[in-house]
Short mmCIF file of C-alpha atoms and ligand atoms in Angstrom, two decimals:
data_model
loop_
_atom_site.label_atom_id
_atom_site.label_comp_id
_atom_site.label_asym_id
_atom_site.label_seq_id
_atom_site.Cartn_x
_atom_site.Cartn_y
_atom_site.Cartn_z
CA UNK R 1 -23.19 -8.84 13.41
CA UNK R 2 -23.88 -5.07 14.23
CA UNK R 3 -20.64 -5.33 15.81
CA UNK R 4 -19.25 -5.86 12.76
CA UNK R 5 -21.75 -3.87 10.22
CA UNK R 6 -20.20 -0.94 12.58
CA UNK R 7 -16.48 -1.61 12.10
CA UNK R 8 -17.26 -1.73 8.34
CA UNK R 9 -18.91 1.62 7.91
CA UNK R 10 -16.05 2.84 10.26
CA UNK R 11 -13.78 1.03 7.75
CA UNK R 12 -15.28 3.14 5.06
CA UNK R 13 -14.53 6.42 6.45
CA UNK R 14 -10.94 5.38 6.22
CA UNK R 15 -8.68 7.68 3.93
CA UNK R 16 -8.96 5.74 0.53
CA UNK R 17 -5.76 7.11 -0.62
CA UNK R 18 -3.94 5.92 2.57
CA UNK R 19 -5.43 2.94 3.30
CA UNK R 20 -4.70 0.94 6.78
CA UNK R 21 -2.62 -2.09 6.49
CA UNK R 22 -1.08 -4.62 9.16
CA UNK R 23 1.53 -6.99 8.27
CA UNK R 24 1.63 -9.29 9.95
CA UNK R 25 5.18 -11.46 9.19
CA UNK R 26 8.62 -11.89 8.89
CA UNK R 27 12.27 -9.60 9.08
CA UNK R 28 14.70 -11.53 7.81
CA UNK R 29 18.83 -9.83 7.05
CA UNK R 30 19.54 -10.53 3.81
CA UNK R 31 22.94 -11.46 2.74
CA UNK R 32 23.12 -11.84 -1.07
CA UNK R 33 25.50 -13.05 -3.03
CA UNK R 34 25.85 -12.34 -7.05
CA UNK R 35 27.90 -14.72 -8.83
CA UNK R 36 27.67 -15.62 -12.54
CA UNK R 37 26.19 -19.11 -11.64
CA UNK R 38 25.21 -20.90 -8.87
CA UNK R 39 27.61 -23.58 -6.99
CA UNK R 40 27.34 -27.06 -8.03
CA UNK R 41 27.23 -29.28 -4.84
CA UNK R 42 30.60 -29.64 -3.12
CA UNK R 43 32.36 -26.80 -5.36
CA UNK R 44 33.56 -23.41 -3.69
CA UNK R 45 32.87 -20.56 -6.17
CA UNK R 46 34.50 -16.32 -6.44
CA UNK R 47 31.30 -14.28 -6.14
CA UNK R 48 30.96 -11.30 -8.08
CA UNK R 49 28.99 -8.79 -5.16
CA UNK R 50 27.74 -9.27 -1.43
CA UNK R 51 25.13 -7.55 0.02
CA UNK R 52 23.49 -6.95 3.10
CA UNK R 53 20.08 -6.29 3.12
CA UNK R 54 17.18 -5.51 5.12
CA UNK R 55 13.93 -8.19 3.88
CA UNK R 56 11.96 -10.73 4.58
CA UNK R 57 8.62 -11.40 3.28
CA UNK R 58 6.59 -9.62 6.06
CA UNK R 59 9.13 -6.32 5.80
CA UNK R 60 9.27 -5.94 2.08
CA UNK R 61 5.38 -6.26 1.90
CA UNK R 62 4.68 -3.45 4.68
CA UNK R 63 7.79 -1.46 3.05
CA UNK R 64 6.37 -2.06 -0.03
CA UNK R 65 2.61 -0.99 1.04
CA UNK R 66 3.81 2.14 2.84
CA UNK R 67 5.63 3.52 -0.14
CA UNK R 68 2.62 2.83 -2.25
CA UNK R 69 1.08 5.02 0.11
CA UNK R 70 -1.00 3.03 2.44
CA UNK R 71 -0.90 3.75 6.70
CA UNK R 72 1.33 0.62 7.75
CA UNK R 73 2.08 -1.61 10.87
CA UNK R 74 4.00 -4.72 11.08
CA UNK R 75 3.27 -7.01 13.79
CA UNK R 76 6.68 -9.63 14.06
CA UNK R 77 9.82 -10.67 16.17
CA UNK R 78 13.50 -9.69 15.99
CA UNK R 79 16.17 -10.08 17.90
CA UNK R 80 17.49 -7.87 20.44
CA UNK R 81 20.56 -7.30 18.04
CA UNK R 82 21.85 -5.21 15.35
CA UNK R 83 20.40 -6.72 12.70
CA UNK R 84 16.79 -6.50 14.70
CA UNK R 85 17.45 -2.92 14.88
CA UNK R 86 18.63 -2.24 11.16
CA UNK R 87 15.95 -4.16 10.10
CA UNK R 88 13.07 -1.93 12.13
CA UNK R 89 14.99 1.03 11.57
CA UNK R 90 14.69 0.70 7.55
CA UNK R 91 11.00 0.06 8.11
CA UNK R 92 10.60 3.27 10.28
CA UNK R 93 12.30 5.63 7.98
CA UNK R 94 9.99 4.30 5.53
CA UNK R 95 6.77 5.37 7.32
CA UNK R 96 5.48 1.92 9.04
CA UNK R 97 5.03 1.25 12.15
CA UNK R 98 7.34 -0.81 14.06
CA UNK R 99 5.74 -0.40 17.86
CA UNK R 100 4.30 -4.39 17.25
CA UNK R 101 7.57 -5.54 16.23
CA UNK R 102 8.71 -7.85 19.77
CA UNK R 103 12.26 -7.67 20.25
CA UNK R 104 13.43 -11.36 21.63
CA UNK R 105 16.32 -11.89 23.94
CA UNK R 106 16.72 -15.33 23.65
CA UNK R 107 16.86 -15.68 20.00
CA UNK R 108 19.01 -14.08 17.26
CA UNK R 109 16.88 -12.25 14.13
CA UNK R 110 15.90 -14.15 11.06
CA UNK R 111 18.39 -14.14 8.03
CA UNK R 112 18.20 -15.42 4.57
CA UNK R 113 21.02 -16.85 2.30
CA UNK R 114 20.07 -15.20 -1.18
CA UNK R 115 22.36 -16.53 -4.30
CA UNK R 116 21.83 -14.39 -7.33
CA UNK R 117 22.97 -16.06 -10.24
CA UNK R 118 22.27 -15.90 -14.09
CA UNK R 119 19.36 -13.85 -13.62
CA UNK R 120 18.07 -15.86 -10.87
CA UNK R 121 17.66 -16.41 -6.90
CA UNK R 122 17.91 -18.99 -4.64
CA UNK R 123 16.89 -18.53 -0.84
CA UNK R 124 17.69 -20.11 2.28
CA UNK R 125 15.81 -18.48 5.26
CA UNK R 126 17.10 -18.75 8.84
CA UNK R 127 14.12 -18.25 10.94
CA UNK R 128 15.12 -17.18 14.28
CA UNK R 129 12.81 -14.51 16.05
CA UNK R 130 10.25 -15.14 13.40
CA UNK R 131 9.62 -18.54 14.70
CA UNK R 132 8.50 -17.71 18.14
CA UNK R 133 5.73 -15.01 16.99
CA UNK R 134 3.15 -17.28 18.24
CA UNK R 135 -0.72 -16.78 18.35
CA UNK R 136 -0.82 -15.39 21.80
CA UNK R 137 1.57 -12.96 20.68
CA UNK R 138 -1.23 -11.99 17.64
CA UNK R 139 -3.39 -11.77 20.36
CA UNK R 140 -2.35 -8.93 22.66
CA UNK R 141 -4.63 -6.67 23.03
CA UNK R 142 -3.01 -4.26 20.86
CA UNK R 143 -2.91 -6.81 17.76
CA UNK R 144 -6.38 -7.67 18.24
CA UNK R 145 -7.31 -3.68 17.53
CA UNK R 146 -4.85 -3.00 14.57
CA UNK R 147 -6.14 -6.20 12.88
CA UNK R 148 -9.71 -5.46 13.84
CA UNK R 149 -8.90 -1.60 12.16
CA UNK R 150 -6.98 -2.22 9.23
CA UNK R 151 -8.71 -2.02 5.90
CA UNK R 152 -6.53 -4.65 4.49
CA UNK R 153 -4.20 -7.79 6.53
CA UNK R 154 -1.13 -9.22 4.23
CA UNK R 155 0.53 -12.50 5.73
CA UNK R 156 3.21 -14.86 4.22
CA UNK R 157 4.25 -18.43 5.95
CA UNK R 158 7.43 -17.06 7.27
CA UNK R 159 5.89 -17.05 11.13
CA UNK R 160 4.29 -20.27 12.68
CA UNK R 161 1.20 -21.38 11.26
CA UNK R 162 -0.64 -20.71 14.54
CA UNK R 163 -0.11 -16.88 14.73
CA UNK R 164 -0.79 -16.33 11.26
CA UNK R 165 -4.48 -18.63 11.78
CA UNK R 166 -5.22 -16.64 14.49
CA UNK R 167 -3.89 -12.76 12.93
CA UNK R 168 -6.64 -13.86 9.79
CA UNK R 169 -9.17 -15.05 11.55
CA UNK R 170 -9.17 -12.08 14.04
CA UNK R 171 -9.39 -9.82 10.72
CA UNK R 172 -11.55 -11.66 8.71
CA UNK R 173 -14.29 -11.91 11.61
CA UNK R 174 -13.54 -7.73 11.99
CA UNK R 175 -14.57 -7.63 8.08
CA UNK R 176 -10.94 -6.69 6.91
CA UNK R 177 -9.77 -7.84 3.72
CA UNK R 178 -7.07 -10.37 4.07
CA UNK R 179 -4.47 -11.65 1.54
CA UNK R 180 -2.21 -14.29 2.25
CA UNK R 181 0.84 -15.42 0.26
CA UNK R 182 1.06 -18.86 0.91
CA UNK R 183 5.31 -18.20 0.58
CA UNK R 184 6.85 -20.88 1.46
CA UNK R 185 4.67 -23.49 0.36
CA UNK R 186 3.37 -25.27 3.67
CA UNK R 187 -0.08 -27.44 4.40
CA UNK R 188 -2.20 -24.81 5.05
CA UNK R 189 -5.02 -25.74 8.22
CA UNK R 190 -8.44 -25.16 7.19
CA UNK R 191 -8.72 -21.95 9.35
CA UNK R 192 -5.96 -20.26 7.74
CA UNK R 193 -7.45 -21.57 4.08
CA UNK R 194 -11.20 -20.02 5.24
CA UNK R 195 -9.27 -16.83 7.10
CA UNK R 196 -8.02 -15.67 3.43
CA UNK R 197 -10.00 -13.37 1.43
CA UNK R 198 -7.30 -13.65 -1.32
CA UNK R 199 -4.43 -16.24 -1.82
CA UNK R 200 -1.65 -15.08 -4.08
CA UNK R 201 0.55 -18.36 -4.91
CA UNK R 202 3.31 -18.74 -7.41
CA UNK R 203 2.84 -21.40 -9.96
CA UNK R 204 4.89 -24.07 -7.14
CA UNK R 205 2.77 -22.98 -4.69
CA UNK R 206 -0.11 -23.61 -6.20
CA UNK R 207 1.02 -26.44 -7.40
CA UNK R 208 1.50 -27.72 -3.69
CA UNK R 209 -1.85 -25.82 -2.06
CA UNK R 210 -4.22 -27.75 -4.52
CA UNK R 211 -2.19 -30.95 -5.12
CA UNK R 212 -2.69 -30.74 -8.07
CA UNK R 213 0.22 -30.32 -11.28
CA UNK R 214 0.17 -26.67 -12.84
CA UNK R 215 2.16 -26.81 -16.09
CA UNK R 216 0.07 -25.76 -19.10
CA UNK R 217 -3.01 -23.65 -18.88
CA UNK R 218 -5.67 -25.76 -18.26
CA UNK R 219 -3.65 -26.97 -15.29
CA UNK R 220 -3.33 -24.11 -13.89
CA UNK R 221 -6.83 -23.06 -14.59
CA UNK R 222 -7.96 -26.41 -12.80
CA UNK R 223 -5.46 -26.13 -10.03
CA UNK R 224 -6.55 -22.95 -9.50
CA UNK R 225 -10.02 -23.77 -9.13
CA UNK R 226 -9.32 -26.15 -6.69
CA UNK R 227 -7.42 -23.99 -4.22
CA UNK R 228 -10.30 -21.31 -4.19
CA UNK R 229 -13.18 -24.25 -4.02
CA UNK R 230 -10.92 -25.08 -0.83
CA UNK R 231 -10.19 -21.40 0.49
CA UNK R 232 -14.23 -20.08 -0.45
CA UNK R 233 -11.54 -16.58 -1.57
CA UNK R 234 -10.01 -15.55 -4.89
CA UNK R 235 -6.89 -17.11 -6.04
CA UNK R 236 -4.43 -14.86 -7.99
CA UNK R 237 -1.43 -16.94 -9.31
CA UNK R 238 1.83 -14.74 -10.10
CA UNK R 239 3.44 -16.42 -13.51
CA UNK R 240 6.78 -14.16 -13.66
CA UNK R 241 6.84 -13.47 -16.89
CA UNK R 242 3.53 -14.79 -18.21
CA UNK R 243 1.77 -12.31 -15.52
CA UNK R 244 -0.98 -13.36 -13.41
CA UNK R 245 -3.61 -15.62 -13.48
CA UNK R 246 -6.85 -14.15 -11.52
CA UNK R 247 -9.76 -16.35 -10.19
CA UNK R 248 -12.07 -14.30 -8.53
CA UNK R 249 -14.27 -16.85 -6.99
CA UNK R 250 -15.10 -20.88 -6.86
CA UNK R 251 -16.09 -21.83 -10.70
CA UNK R 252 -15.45 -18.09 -12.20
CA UNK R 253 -13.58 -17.64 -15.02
CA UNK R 254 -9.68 -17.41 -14.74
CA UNK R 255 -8.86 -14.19 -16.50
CA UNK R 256 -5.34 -13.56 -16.97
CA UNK R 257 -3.54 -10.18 -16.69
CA UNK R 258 -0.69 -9.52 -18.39
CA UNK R 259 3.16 -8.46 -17.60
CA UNK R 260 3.96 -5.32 -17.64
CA UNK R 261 7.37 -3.58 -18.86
CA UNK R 262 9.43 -1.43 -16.56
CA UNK R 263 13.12 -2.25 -18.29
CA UNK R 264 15.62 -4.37 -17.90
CA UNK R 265 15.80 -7.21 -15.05
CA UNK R 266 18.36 -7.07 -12.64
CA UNK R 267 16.83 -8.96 -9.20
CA UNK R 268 13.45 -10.58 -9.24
CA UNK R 269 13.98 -11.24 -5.12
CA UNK R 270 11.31 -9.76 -3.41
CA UNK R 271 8.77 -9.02 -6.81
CA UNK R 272 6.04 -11.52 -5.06
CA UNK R 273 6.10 -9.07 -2.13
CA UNK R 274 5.60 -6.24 -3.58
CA UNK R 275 2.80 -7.83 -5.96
CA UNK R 276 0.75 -9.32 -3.01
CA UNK R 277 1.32 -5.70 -0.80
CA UNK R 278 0.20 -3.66 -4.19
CA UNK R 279 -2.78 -6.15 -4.42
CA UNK R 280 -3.59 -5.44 -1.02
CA UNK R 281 -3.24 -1.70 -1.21
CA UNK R 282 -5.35 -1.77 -4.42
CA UNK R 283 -8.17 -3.79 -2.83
CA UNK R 284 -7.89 -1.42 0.12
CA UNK R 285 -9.12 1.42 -1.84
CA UNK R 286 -11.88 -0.51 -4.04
CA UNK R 287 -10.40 -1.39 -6.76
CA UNK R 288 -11.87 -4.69 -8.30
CA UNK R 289 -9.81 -7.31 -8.24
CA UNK R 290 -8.72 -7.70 -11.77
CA UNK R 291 -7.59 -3.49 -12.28
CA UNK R 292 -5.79 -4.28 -8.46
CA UNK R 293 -4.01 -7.50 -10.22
CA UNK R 294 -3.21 -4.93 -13.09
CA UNK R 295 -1.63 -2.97 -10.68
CA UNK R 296 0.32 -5.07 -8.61
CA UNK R 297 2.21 -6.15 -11.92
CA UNK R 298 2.78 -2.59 -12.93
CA UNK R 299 4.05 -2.65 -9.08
CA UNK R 300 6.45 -5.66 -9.31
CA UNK R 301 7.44 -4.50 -12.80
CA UNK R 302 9.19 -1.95 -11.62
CA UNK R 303 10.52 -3.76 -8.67
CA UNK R 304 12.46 -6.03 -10.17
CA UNK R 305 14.55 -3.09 -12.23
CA UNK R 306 16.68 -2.70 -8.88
CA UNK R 307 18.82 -4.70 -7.14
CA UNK R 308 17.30 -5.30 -3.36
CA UNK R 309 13.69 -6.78 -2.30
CA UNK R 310 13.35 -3.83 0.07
CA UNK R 311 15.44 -1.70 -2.28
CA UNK R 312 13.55 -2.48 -5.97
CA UNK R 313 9.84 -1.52 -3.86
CA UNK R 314 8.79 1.03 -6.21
CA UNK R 315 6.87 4.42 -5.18
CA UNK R 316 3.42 5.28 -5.75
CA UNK R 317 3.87 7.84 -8.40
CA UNK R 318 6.00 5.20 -10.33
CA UNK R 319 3.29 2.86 -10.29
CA UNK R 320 0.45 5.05 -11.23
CA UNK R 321 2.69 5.91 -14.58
CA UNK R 322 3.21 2.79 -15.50
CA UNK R 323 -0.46 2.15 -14.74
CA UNK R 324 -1.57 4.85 -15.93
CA UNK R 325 0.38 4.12 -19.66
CA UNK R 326 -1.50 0.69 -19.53
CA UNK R 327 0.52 -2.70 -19.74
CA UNK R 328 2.47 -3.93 -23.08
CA UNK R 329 2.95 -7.23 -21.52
CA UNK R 330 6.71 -8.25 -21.66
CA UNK R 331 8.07 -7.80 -18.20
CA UNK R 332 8.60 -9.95 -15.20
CA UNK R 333 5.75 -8.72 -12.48
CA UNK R 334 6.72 -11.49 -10.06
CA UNK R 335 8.97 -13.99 -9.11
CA UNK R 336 7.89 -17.20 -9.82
CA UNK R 337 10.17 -19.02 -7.47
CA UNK R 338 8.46 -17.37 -4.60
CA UNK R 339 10.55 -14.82 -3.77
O1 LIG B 1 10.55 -12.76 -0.86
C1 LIG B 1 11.89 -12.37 -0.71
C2 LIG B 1 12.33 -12.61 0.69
O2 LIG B 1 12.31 -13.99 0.95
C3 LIG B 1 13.72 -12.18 0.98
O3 LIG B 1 13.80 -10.82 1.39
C4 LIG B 1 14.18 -13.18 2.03
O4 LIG B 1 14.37 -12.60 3.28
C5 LIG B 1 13.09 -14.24 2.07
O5 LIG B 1 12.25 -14.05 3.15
#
């Protein structure tokens, strides 16, 4: 416990403007295609646009979190090929900390098959190196001080379960704040549930985390509810275009925040990152939760202006303008499919 009390008034002295974060997550290649609708099942289709892109869930969050300022290092698995290395490399030029990122032999980097379409995404990830960051990896020595440093731990479901128990229980028992978007959907072990000091579900996610339907309000509210009686954390729900939904604690009140308006909408893929790493980054320097909720969708506003997960992150000025000029509430701060 004085362990501990230590670490936190160490955490304190921590720069509040650059904050530490650890990601600890995937690096996926993104190919996207843009096509004005999706394939129907069996049909070949012309595409409009192909991309290749650096992203993943783990990537655009500590991108995301290094341009909002914050001191970042991602802790994940590539390959030992060139999409590994483009993939670290866009990381590194962007300030973060690649060192933890294992390069694997044996298995190729982690891709994802984005369709944009009418305004839309759909995502297929290829796991690859992501799927053999286990929790002995998390572990190493190394891990074990980042996560017991950082002022703030952001993970996402694209890594085995196991490493991402062990990465939030290492930093929640080091007094760290941790968020965790639950993207994809999975059954979350009760560890990884208790490890999370926020949870920041979609509306499907939530939907799946507290078994529970989340159409109108009141469902959400409830369903909400239920997830944080179940984590003992705060539940913030991203709604797209409806904003966020913010339960601070078991039987609070839901309080809702608002979209904010950045301009026009041209790729939504990647807008739940950079909500969740602004969240984090928020919470890292004391904001409350509901102004760092306020943020984050000033933050994924802006985001999903550009085309790119890794490409739309916004920078910190940006964000404390739009913040700054308060929310009008009519823009899309993050994706509800998940992405
Ligand atoms: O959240 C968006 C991300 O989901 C994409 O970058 C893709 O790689 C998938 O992980």
């Amino acid at each position: 416990m004085e362990e501990k009390k230590r670490k936190q008034a160490g955490r304190k002295e921590h720069d509040k403007a650059a904050p530490t974060i650890v990601v600890v997550g995937s690096l996926n290649m993104d190919i996207v295609m843009e096509s004005a609708r999706a394939p129907e099942q069996g049909e070949t289709l012309l595409g409009s646009g192909m991309h290749l892109l650096p992203g993943g869930k783990g990537a655009n969050q500590a991108l995301c979190a290094a341009r909002l300022g914050a001191t970042v290092s991602m802790i994940g698995a590539v390959g030992d090929d060139g999409f590994g290395a483009e993939m670290t490399d866009a990381l590194e030029r962007e300030g973060v900390d690649v060192s933890r990122v294992l390069r694997r032999a044996e298995t190729p980097s982690g891709a994802a098959s984005i369709w944009l379409a009418g305004g839309d995404n759909r995502i297929l990830v290829y796991p690859g190196a992501n799927g053999t960051l286990g929790a002995e990896d998390i572990a190493a020595p190394e891990n074990v001080r980042l996560l017991q440093e950082a002022d703030a731990v952001l993970i996402q479901l694209e890594i085995p379960l196991d490493a991402a128990v062990r990465a939030a229980t290492i930093a929640r028992e080091a007094g760290a704040i941790v968020v965790l978007n639950p993207a994809p959907a999975a059954e979350l072990p009760e560890a990884l549930l208790r490890g999370a000091s926020v949870l920041t579900p979609n509306r499907g996610e939530l939907a799946a985390l507290a078994g529970a339907p989340t159409d109108g309000d009141a469902q959400l509210a409830a369903a909400a509810r239920k997830l944080a009686a179940a984590s003992g954390g705060a539940v913030v729900t991203t709604l797209g275009e409806a904003g966020a939904l913010v339960l601070e604690r078991q039987g609070g009140t839901p309080e809702a925040v608002p979209a904010a308006q950045a301009g026009p909408v041209v790729d939504t893929t990647g807008a739940g990152d950079c909500f969740s790493a602004a969240l984090a980054v928020a919470l890292a320097r004391g904001s409350a939760l509901p102004e760092a909720a306020r943020y984050a969708a000033c933050a994924a506003a802006l985001a999903v202006t550009r085309l790119g997960a890794q490409g739309g992150m916004p920078a910190e000025a940006e964000v404390d303008r739009l913040y700054s000029a308060g929310l009008s509430g009519s823009a899309s701060p993050a994706d509800e499919s998940g992405a």
